[in-house]
XYZ file of C-alpha atoms in Angstrom:
665
model
C -39.439 59.403 -33.037
C -37.529 57.873 -30.071
C -38.319 54.314 -31.241
C -37.109 55.130 -34.745
C -33.806 56.478 -33.356
C -33.290 53.354 -31.257
C -33.874 51.066 -34.251
C -31.516 53.161 -36.397
C -28.846 53.087 -33.698
C -29.142 49.312 -33.321
C -28.749 48.811 -37.073
C -25.729 51.130 -37.086
C -24.068 49.242 -34.233
C -24.763 45.911 -35.907
C -23.193 47.104 -39.151
C -20.151 48.462 -37.266
C -19.560 45.327 -35.223
C -21.025 42.509 -37.301
C -19.436 43.640 -40.541
C -16.261 44.242 -38.596
C -13.080 46.078 -39.398
C -10.581 45.820 -42.224
C -6.817 45.413 -41.827
C -4.234 45.512 -44.598
C -1.155 43.278 -44.572
C 1.193 44.709 -47.143
C 4.925 44.556 -47.790
C 5.056 46.930 -50.759
C 5.612 49.955 -48.526
C 8.544 48.261 -46.763
C 9.068 45.887 -43.895
C 9.508 46.268 -40.153
C 12.217 44.909 -37.898
C 13.875 41.505 -38.125
C 12.454 38.866 -35.781
C 15.067 37.413 -33.395
C 13.080 34.732 -31.614
C 11.253 33.603 -28.509
C 13.149 31.938 -25.707
C 13.343 30.644 -22.183
C 15.701 31.386 -19.320
C 17.325 28.731 -17.176
C 18.749 30.290 -14.067
C 18.464 33.459 -12.132
C 18.518 31.191 -10.192
C 18.550 27.428 -10.128
C 15.183 27.195 -11.862
C 16.069 24.008 -13.776
C 17.581 22.313 -10.732
C 15.273 19.275 -10.549
C 15.060 18.709 -14.311
C 18.392 16.910 -14.489
C 17.223 14.325 -11.944
C 14.343 12.997 -14.066
C 14.751 9.446 -15.330
C 14.367 8.635 -18.991
C 12.216 8.786 -21.016
C 10.584 11.634 -19.091
C 13.590 13.947 -19.102
C 13.931 13.737 -22.864
C 10.195 14.252 -23.294
C 10.343 17.482 -21.289
C 13.286 18.679 -23.388
C 11.381 17.854 -26.578
C 8.388 19.925 -25.478
C 10.750 22.833 -24.889
C 13.212 22.670 -27.774
C 12.273 20.185 -30.497
C 11.234 22.107 -33.625
C 7.584 21.786 -34.689
C 6.719 19.678 -31.654
C 6.009 21.924 -28.670
C 7.308 25.348 -27.743
C 10.047 25.006 -30.386
C 12.102 27.626 -28.542
C 14.492 29.684 -30.630
C 16.570 31.169 -27.781
C 18.056 29.648 -24.617
C 19.462 32.011 -22.017
C 21.345 30.500 -19.075
C 22.865 31.728 -15.862
C 26.636 31.915 -15.654
C 26.771 30.435 -12.162
C 28.260 32.617 -9.458
C 28.023 30.468 -6.291
C 25.248 32.704 -4.946
C 21.524 32.685 -4.244
C 19.880 34.319 -7.248
C 16.136 33.655 -6.649
C 15.386 29.950 -6.052
C 18.845 28.632 -5.345
C 22.536 28.854 -6.135
C 24.326 27.746 -9.285
C 28.002 26.773 -9.151
C 30.689 28.929 -10.704
C 33.261 27.553 -13.116
C 35.812 29.369 -10.920
C 35.099 29.076 -7.200
C 38.533 30.548 -6.559
C 40.942 32.625 -8.625
C 43.209 29.651 -9.374
C 40.331 27.231 -9.983
C 38.705 26.330 -13.315
C 36.175 23.571 -13.921
C 33.801 23.636 -16.889
C 31.730 20.621 -15.871
C 29.969 21.987 -12.788
C 26.239 22.439 -12.696
C 23.702 21.556 -15.374
C 23.609 24.539 -17.731
C 26.307 23.019 -20.004
C 24.201 19.878 -20.287
C 21.028 21.873 -20.918
C 22.608 23.928 -23.708
C 23.886 20.763 -25.384
C 20.470 19.139 -25.164
C 18.876 22.241 -26.696
C 21.457 22.292 -29.510
C 20.930 18.574 -30.098
C 17.270 19.271 -30.836
C 17.684 22.616 -32.582
C 21.207 23.275 -33.916
C 20.173 26.838 -34.793
C 19.062 27.842 -31.303
C 20.566 31.106 -30.024
C 22.598 30.753 -26.803
C 22.986 33.549 -24.250
C 24.925 33.661 -20.984
C 24.344 36.150 -18.171
C 25.927 36.276 -14.691
C 23.486 37.098 -11.875
C 26.273 36.848 -9.285
C 30.014 36.293 -8.981
C 32.364 34.378 -6.666
C 33.652 36.554 -3.857
C 37.176 36.780 -5.250
C 35.882 38.660 -8.323
C 34.746 41.499 -6.057
C 37.993 41.402 -4.051
C 36.093 41.665 -0.796
C 33.391 44.038 -2.052
C 29.809 43.154 -2.933
C 30.294 44.772 -6.331
C 31.766 43.179 -9.486
C 32.993 46.304 -11.277
C 35.639 47.735 -8.955
C 38.103 45.652 -10.949
C 36.378 45.430 -14.355
C 39.307 43.687 -16.041
C 38.990 40.776 -13.605
C 35.234 40.558 -14.148
C 35.567 40.696 -17.936
C 38.216 37.960 -17.938
C 36.035 35.822 -15.666
C 33.016 36.090 -17.991
C 35.082 35.531 -21.141
C 36.661 32.421 -19.604
C 33.161 30.913 -19.309
C 32.496 31.591 -23.001
C 35.854 30.088 -24.002
C 35.223 27.063 -21.790
C 31.822 26.505 -23.385
C 33.547 26.091 -26.728
C 36.647 24.229 -25.587
C 34.947 21.648 -23.393
C 31.424 21.413 -24.835
C 31.704 22.700 -28.422
C 29.082 25.327 -27.622
C 29.184 28.662 -29.414
C 27.731 31.337 -27.160
C 26.045 33.994 -29.299
C 25.380 36.740 -26.751
C 26.488 37.703 -23.268
C 24.455 39.888 -20.931
C 25.498 42.467 -18.359
C 24.826 42.114 -14.635
C 23.088 45.371 -13.812
C 20.932 45.080 -10.736
C 22.084 48.301 -9.109
C 23.638 50.681 -11.585
C 24.841 50.951 -15.136
C 28.600 50.569 -15.823
C 29.706 51.650 -19.290
C 33.415 51.213 -18.527
C 32.912 47.510 -17.918
C 30.880 47.033 -21.119
C 33.639 48.601 -23.217
C 36.275 46.493 -21.485
C 34.194 43.355 -21.989
C 33.950 44.131 -25.709
C 37.724 44.615 -25.841
C 38.365 41.362 -23.945
C 36.016 39.404 -26.199
C 37.720 40.740 -29.329
C 41.190 40.103 -27.931
C 40.145 36.497 -27.208
C 38.966 35.879 -30.779
C 35.301 36.199 -29.826
C 34.300 39.021 -32.153
C 31.173 37.058 -33.072
C 29.880 37.144 -29.467
C 27.620 40.171 -29.073
C 26.725 42.134 -25.930
C 23.221 42.685 -24.528
C 22.901 45.669 -22.204
C 21.816 46.471 -19.681
C 19.464 43.595 -18.803
C 17.488 45.884 -16.537
C 15.744 49.146 -17.571
C 15.605 51.190 -20.775
C 17.412 54.009 -19.032
C 20.078 55.156 -18.525
C 21.545 52.744 -21.098
C 19.600 54.203 -24.046
C 20.652 57.805 -23.467
C 24.254 56.862 -22.749
C 24.484 54.776 -25.923
C 23.270 57.751 -27.954
C 25.891 60.019 -26.388
C 28.845 57.600 -26.323
C 30.053 56.322 -29.707
C 32.417 53.748 -28.172
C 29.617 52.290 -26.077
C 27.335 52.345 -29.107
C 29.864 50.208 -30.970
C 30.203 47.809 -28.031
C 26.490 47.094 -27.496
C 24.539 45.046 -30.027
C 21.204 44.670 -28.235
C 19.319 46.860 -25.786
C 17.782 44.337 -23.408
C 15.168 45.181 -20.801
C 13.360 43.288 -18.039
C 9.554 43.282 -17.724
C 8.891 46.288 -19.995
C 5.108 45.982 -19.916
C 5.239 45.791 -23.763
C 6.489 49.397 -23.948
C 9.724 51.076 -24.911
C 11.013 54.662 -24.655
C 11.825 57.127 -27.458
C 15.541 57.144 -26.629
C 15.758 53.363 -27.100
C 14.234 53.680 -30.566
C 16.613 56.536 -31.405
C 19.653 54.332 -30.803
C 18.795 52.250 -33.859
C 19.692 49.152 -31.854
C 17.729 45.943 -31.743
C 15.378 45.957 -28.759
C 14.706 42.812 -26.747
C 12.633 41.914 -23.754
C 15.535 39.910 -22.396
C 13.603 38.775 -19.311
C 9.820 38.727 -19.176
C 6.738 36.780 -18.043
C 7.616 35.448 -14.531
C 3.937 34.579 -14.040
C 2.120 31.569 -12.567
C 1.619 29.256 -15.529
C -2.124 28.605 -15.302
C -4.408 29.843 -18.085
C -4.160 33.456 -16.933
C -0.401 33.036 -17.203
C -0.916 31.654 -20.689
C -3.007 34.713 -21.511
C -0.279 37.005 -20.199
C 2.269 35.260 -22.425
C -0.001 35.461 -25.490
C -0.557 39.172 -25.025
C 3.077 40.156 -24.475
C 4.443 37.987 -27.300
C 2.419 40.057 -29.762
C 2.402 43.417 -28.055
C 6.107 43.525 -27.202
C 6.514 44.183 -30.912
C 3.286 46.082 -31.618
C 3.839 48.538 -28.750
C 7.563 48.350 -28.123
C 9.234 47.144 -31.328
C 10.951 44.374 -29.326
C 12.029 41.562 -31.625
C 12.808 38.910 -29.015
C 11.052 37.916 -25.799
C 12.613 35.569 -23.234
C 10.587 33.933 -20.478
C 11.765 33.712 -16.899
C 11.727 30.939 -16.521
C 12.218 28.132 -18.995
C 10.735 25.356 -16.891
C 9.486 25.447 -13.324
C 11.796 22.718 -12.064
C 12.371 23.651 -8.428
C 10.528 22.919 -5.199
C 7.082 24.488 -5.414
C 7.310 26.183 -2.014
C 10.314 28.211 -3.071
C 9.567 31.725 -4.389
C 7.743 32.118 -7.719
C 6.389 28.583 -7.924
C 5.220 27.496 -11.382
C 6.546 30.609 -13.108
C 7.867 28.622 -16.072
C 6.626 27.731 -19.537
C 5.928 24.250 -18.168
C 6.235 22.451 -14.832
C 8.643 19.616 -13.991
C 9.141 19.535 -10.221
C 8.855 15.811 -9.383
C 11.797 13.794 -10.680
C 11.064 11.141 -8.036
C 7.643 10.433 -9.605
C 8.390 11.321 -13.236
C 5.334 13.591 -13.346
C 5.441 16.799 -15.380
C 2.802 19.147 -16.818
C 2.794 20.738 -20.278
C 1.237 24.072 -19.360
C -0.602 26.503 -21.643
C 2.422 28.803 -22.275
C 4.074 25.964 -24.223
C 1.281 25.985 -26.799
C 0.966 29.766 -26.849
C 4.662 29.894 -27.725
C 4.086 27.408 -30.535
C 1.634 29.795 -32.210
C 4.666 31.906 -33.164
C 7.737 29.664 -33.058
C 6.423 26.777 -35.161
C 5.620 29.103 -38.068
C 8.532 31.552 -38.003
C 12.285 31.497 -37.675
C 14.801 34.084 -36.484
C 15.599 36.175 -39.539
C 11.991 36.452 -40.644
C 10.767 40.045 -40.767
C 7.775 41.757 -39.231
C 5.518 43.665 -41.582
C 5.071 47.343 -40.902
C 1.324 46.737 -41.032
C 0.864 45.334 -37.509
C -1.158 46.782 -34.684
C -4.209 46.698 -32.433
C -7.716 45.646 -33.370
C -10.380 48.317 -33.079
C -12.302 46.286 -30.496
C -9.257 45.107 -28.533
C -6.448 42.644 -29.020
C -3.528 42.760 -31.419
C -2.075 41.210 -34.539
C 1.398 40.758 -35.974
C 2.499 39.412 -39.343
C 5.897 38.075 -40.355
C 7.438 36.926 -43.618
C 10.533 35.052 -44.715
C 10.601 37.364 -47.774
C 10.308 34.275 -49.973
C 6.511 34.244 -50.139
C 5.666 32.779 -46.725
C 3.404 34.687 -44.372
C 2.453 34.054 -40.739
C -0.191 36.099 -38.899
C -0.728 35.785 -35.134
C -3.745 37.373 -33.457
C -4.637 37.594 -29.770
C -7.759 38.937 -28.074
C -6.851 38.425 -24.434
C -9.024 40.328 -21.979
C -7.469 42.303 -19.161
C -8.304 40.043 -16.225
C -7.332 36.922 -18.138
C -3.872 38.148 -19.170
C -2.439 39.900 -16.115
C 1.299 39.303 -15.709
C 3.116 39.414 -12.391
C 4.680 42.763 -13.356
C 4.360 45.596 -14.202
C 0.769 46.682 -13.371
C -1.548 46.330 -16.372
C -3.716 49.386 -17.182
C -7.374 48.616 -17.808
C -8.622 48.078 -21.358
C -11.568 46.431 -23.112
C -11.815 43.587 -25.602
C -15.054 42.459 -27.264
C -15.950 39.831 -29.832
C -15.393 41.141 -33.342
C -15.292 40.250 -37.006
C -12.085 41.211 -38.791
C -11.131 41.101 -42.437
C -7.515 40.906 -43.517
C -6.519 42.130 -46.964
C -3.313 40.545 -48.218
C -1.452 42.877 -50.537
C 1.922 43.179 -52.192
C 3.672 39.832 -52.587
C 0.937 38.162 -50.495
C -1.928 39.027 -52.856
C -1.685 35.674 -54.643
C -2.080 33.546 -51.483
C -5.201 31.416 -51.831
C -5.246 29.443 -48.568
C -3.869 29.694 -45.040
C -3.387 26.982 -42.429
C -5.161 27.814 -39.164
C -4.152 27.029 -35.569
C -6.439 28.045 -32.745
C -6.373 28.397 -28.941
C -9.357 29.420 -26.832
C -9.110 30.058 -23.087
C -12.466 29.192 -21.543
C -12.643 30.573 -18.009
C -16.344 29.768 -17.572
C -16.712 26.079 -18.372
C -13.016 25.166 -18.262
C -13.115 23.754 -21.792
C -9.948 25.460 -22.923
C -8.594 24.438 -26.325
C -4.879 24.868 -26.978
C -3.060 24.894 -30.308
C -5.696 23.063 -32.325
C -5.231 22.667 -36.074
C -8.562 23.530 -37.695
C -9.815 23.743 -41.266
C -7.704 25.943 -43.579
C -9.221 29.273 -44.477
C -9.740 30.317 -48.088
C -8.362 33.634 -49.241
C -10.613 35.142 -51.896
C -9.291 37.956 -54.049
C -6.638 38.638 -51.416
C -9.013 38.796 -48.437
C -10.369 36.606 -45.654
C -12.596 37.256 -42.663
C -12.695 35.662 -39.258
C -14.863 36.057 -36.165
C -12.671 36.615 -33.119
C -14.068 35.883 -29.692
C -12.401 37.159 -26.530
C -9.449 35.227 -25.028
C -8.434 33.609 -28.293
C -5.150 33.160 -30.161
C -5.035 32.364 -33.873
C -2.202 31.631 -36.249
C -2.881 31.967 -40.002
C 0.069 30.782 -42.014
C 1.380 29.461 -45.296
C 3.699 27.162 -43.311
C 2.294 23.633 -43.334
C 4.481 21.632 -40.942
C 3.057 22.680 -37.570
C 2.430 19.901 -35.073
C 0.938 19.517 -31.617
C 3.464 16.990 -30.405
C 2.545 14.568 -27.664
C 3.754 11.671 -25.559
C 1.823 9.225 -23.404
C 0.799 10.752 -20.090
C 3.662 10.808 -17.584
C 3.284 8.994 -14.254
C 0.860 10.565 -11.760
C 2.043 13.142 -9.271
C 3.421 11.725 -6.011
C 4.996 13.207 -2.873
C 8.710 12.933 -2.162
C 9.557 9.442 -0.831
C 9.102 9.102 2.915
C 12.223 6.972 3.115
C 15.242 8.368 1.266
C 18.983 7.676 1.309
C 21.996 8.978 -0.585
C 25.576 7.814 -0.032
C 26.835 10.403 -2.562
C 28.547 7.789 -4.684
C 29.646 9.912 -7.627
C 29.741 6.935 -9.993
C 25.953 6.889 -10.033
C 25.656 10.506 -11.237
C 28.501 11.039 -13.702
C 27.166 14.077 -15.545
C 26.319 16.466 -12.724
C 28.285 17.945 -9.854
C 25.329 18.089 -7.450
C 23.515 15.300 -5.663
C 19.987 14.501 -6.875
C 17.103 16.496 -5.386
C 19.231 18.723 -3.155
C 18.539 22.409 -3.764
C 21.400 24.613 -2.577
C 20.085 27.884 -1.112
C 23.368 29.399 0.045
C 26.743 27.872 -0.772
C 27.461 25.081 -3.234
C 27.446 21.389 -2.345
C 29.408 19.256 -4.849
C 30.525 15.680 -5.220
C 34.012 15.214 -3.828
C 36.426 12.314 -4.034
C 38.828 11.882 -1.121
C 42.118 11.106 -2.811
C 43.929 10.666 0.537
C 41.203 8.715 2.336
C 40.366 5.403 0.658
C 38.119 4.456 3.570
C 34.298 4.410 3.814
C 34.030 8.104 2.960
C 35.914 8.078 -0.312
C 33.007 9.773 -2.132
C 31.186 12.579 -0.305
C 29.273 15.802 -0.802
C 31.353 18.875 0.004
C 30.390 22.497 0.653
C 33.002 24.423 -1.341
C 32.225 28.165 -1.135
C 34.664 29.793 1.306
C 33.920 33.489 0.704
C 30.652 35.413 0.558
C 29.806 35.832 -3.150
C 29.014 39.061 -4.972
C 25.241 39.005 -5.208
C 22.092 41.126 -5.416
C 20.164 38.720 -3.145
C 20.722 38.600 0.616
C 22.501 35.245 0.931
C 22.520 33.781 4.409
C 25.665 33.940 6.541
C 25.456 30.151 6.706
C 25.328 27.681 3.822
C 22.270 25.462 3.406
C 20.877 22.892 0.976
C 17.270 21.687 1.274
C 15.567 18.490 0.161
C 12.280 16.639 0.435
C 8.616 17.389 1.066
C 7.702 20.804 2.412
C 4.678 19.259 4.183
C 6.832 16.936 6.311
C 6.152 17.313 10.038
C 7.532 14.377 12.027
C 10.889 13.330 10.677
C 14.188 11.631 11.423
C 17.305 12.791 9.534
C 20.789 11.370 9.870
C 24.053 12.240 8.158
C 27.776 11.675 8.524
C 29.591 15.009 8.820
C 33.224 16.143 8.615
C 34.392 19.638 9.544
C 37.543 20.817 7.775
C 38.039 24.156 9.566
C 39.989 23.652 12.778
C 38.555 25.501 15.806
C 36.022 27.542 13.750
C 34.230 24.775 11.866
C 30.536 24.100 12.297
C 27.892 22.021 10.499
C 24.204 21.232 10.916
C 21.377 19.004 9.850
C 17.818 20.293 10.052
C 14.129 19.501 9.680
C 10.971 21.596 9.187
C 12.973 24.155 7.230
C 10.394 26.695 6.112
C 12.094 29.129 3.713
C 14.514 29.354 0.824
C 15.288 31.537 -2.145
C 15.769 35.255 -1.661
C 14.381 35.130 1.891
C 16.738 32.383 3.046
C 18.252 34.599 5.749
C 14.996 34.428 7.717
C 14.692 30.636 7.498
C 13.300 28.857 10.537
C 13.173 25.176 11.448
C 14.873 22.803 13.855
C 18.658 22.927 13.419
C 21.160 20.609 15.111
C 24.633 22.174 15.086
C 27.981 20.701 16.115
C 31.194 22.675 16.199
C 34.937 21.993 15.995
C 35.380 23.592 19.440
C 33.577 20.651 21.062
C 30.125 22.196 21.518
C 26.647 21.711 20.095
C 23.385 23.613 20.054
C 19.841 23.222 18.785
C 18.228 26.317 17.326
C 14.865 27.324 15.904
C 16.417 29.379 13.083
C 19.240 29.339 10.559
C 20.829 32.420 12.163
C 21.222 30.458 15.402
C 19.636 33.163 17.564
C 16.772 31.143 19.093
C 18.506 28.405 21.107
C 16.450 25.397 22.224
C 19.311 23.400 23.760
C 23.114 23.552 23.977
C 26.043 21.838 25.600
C 29.303 19.962 25.092
C 29.640 17.470 22.238
C 33.361 16.691 22.202
C 33.422 17.179 18.427
C 36.487 18.453 16.589
C 37.609 19.045 13.034
C 38.844 16.362 10.649
C 36.938 13.558 12.321
C 33.820 11.875 10.927
C 30.691 11.884 13.098
C 27.136 10.684 12.578
C 24.395 13.115 13.518
C 20.759 12.072 13.961
C 17.906 14.520 14.499
C 14.375 13.363 15.320
C 11.341 15.635 15.575
C 7.907 14.417 16.546
C 5.081 16.730 17.495
C 6.445 19.447 19.772
C 9.598 17.578 20.766
C 13.047 17.187 19.255
C 15.903 14.842 20.143
C 19.405 14.294 18.763
C 22.145 11.666 18.781
C 25.872 11.913 18.107
C 27.387 8.617 16.946
C 24.405 6.811 18.451
C 24.635 8.474 21.874
C 21.984 10.974 22.972
C 22.995 14.630 22.990
C 19.628 15.689 24.374
C 16.009 14.571 24.449
C 12.664 16.274 24.155
C 13.610 19.867 23.452
C 10.325 21.755 23.187
C 9.440 23.544 19.959
C 6.310 25.106 18.481
C 7.042 26.612 15.079
C 7.339 25.898 12.235
C 5.047 22.896 11.975
C 6.416 21.539 8.692
C 9.154 22.013 6.096
C 12.072 20.476 4.226
C 15.063 18.587 5.541
C 18.428 20.317 5.146
C 22.140 20.326 5.854
C 24.777 23.021 5.825
C 27.604 24.861 7.541
C 27.861 27.652 10.107
C 29.809 29.913 7.723
C 31.348 29.909 4.247
C 33.715 27.026 4.955
C 34.755 23.631 3.665
C 32.865 20.667 5.116
C 31.838 17.201 3.949
C 28.651 15.151 4.235
C 27.977 11.470 3.620
C 25.284 8.812 4.043
C 22.372 11.208 4.247
C 19.090 9.509 5.232
C 15.506 10.587 5.840
C 12.618 8.731 7.469
C 9.308 10.551 7.521
C 7.458 9.414 10.636
C 4.054 10.813 9.679
């Protein structure tokens, strides 16, 4: 009797699993929400910093993989940081208004990036969001909403400048909301946009959590009219009932933020489907667009692809690019989700979209838990097993006879991962087709026939930063960007500067221009600093011409073995050589200047050019001023390696020229 029961049970399980489950895809009962797109985020902060320094053709190739339709990721949304002169994760991005009476719409690289995206995809959606603000916007407070009219005018000026100077139409603007929700500002921003002829520009709020924005929108009719999109960060594919009650479009306006190996690709595959299946979110935007910042800064390789070596030309098209393509190459914003989407019985999910003109695209994912963990929030446990599924196409899709098939398979055992492979079309018989789904797979079944796995010849091999490096900051060699190649500002902003009154050898320099602590959610240092080079450098000689502009209070430094940046920049250590306008110098083991290795008189003063040279070898450091020794063989122990850097002792004006590095080992 026991043997008979076991045989019966085995047959039953085989029928249940082998025959699989049935899923209807039907539009006759109505459609779901309108699809708004998949995008990437440049900024928050300085995440595309090194991209602009790539030589051609590699820079254009990277941009093609990101934005060119039916080639790579084919992104449909680009969200950029409205620079605020402040550290916002991996660096600072310059404001278009450093000071209240200052306007310049050519600083930074986001203008260039938006134009390059539009060049490839004229229909791409553009979004701007400030992560920080120049200090004058806060009027001395680390808060941008004490004077909401000033903040609204500042943001609107950026949108107007995008159009006036770059012919860029910004579609949406987000709300800075790291600490609390401010409905008064949102209403005033809507008023200011309308008054400026920007009725078409819509507001995303609150670019943080579902609450309290959802409940307040329900209760406040004026706010409800002002907000177009409820945007949330890292929702874990879930929404809340109040958000659904608003009737607003729901977006995951910042998501992913995960190391872009194959587990990161699995994370991206899972949330792209399940953000809609679970949370009814119709757009998902990756932080970040491209990992184009020094890898030892926070959140290394948290982009859709990696491009962190402009000096070598090397870049890597990572798995999230091709996972994105499973959706973006076979849909467009304005397509509509079917109501018949959901989870498979044995794990995974499926979505289906239509252009309502007969085209149908189905995306399935069967990512297992451990192979799709995102950086945040925590992922509850769940199971996925191999399964056979049958789709029944009904309604207007009943006449479809064949679907194109694109397939990705993450192989974590033998490392034979296949990404975005076009395989044999599948026949649809009497409105149905079946497919065997293994774990950790993504499929696209579609009537759209123009998908493509674009490619270029392999880029040059990876190489370390050059051991010998010089930059005289001649602006004529870098006409499109305000920052010098390969420098990554971590506090403050270092821009090209032309000395109109000094036609001498320092006519073109790099100038630190932030003179007031910005309004920011990250703990910027009290000093300004820009890093460059190879984080593994140990023995090094750095020299630079420096010019202090602040009489009596001015101070500048050059440094080696700098070990931190990003949001932890305040705790940066290294070997720092400082000279001051009061005629003194010191050598410290930290950016804060608390651990002093040597100090004395230098005779330096403001508004005079000097050449500083700092040499570190083993446990000893020495420095020269204009070729004369300041000190020799100061003893140091930590850190053992890090970047080179330069900066100022406070938020002050100072200039730098003829920067040079020689790695000694």
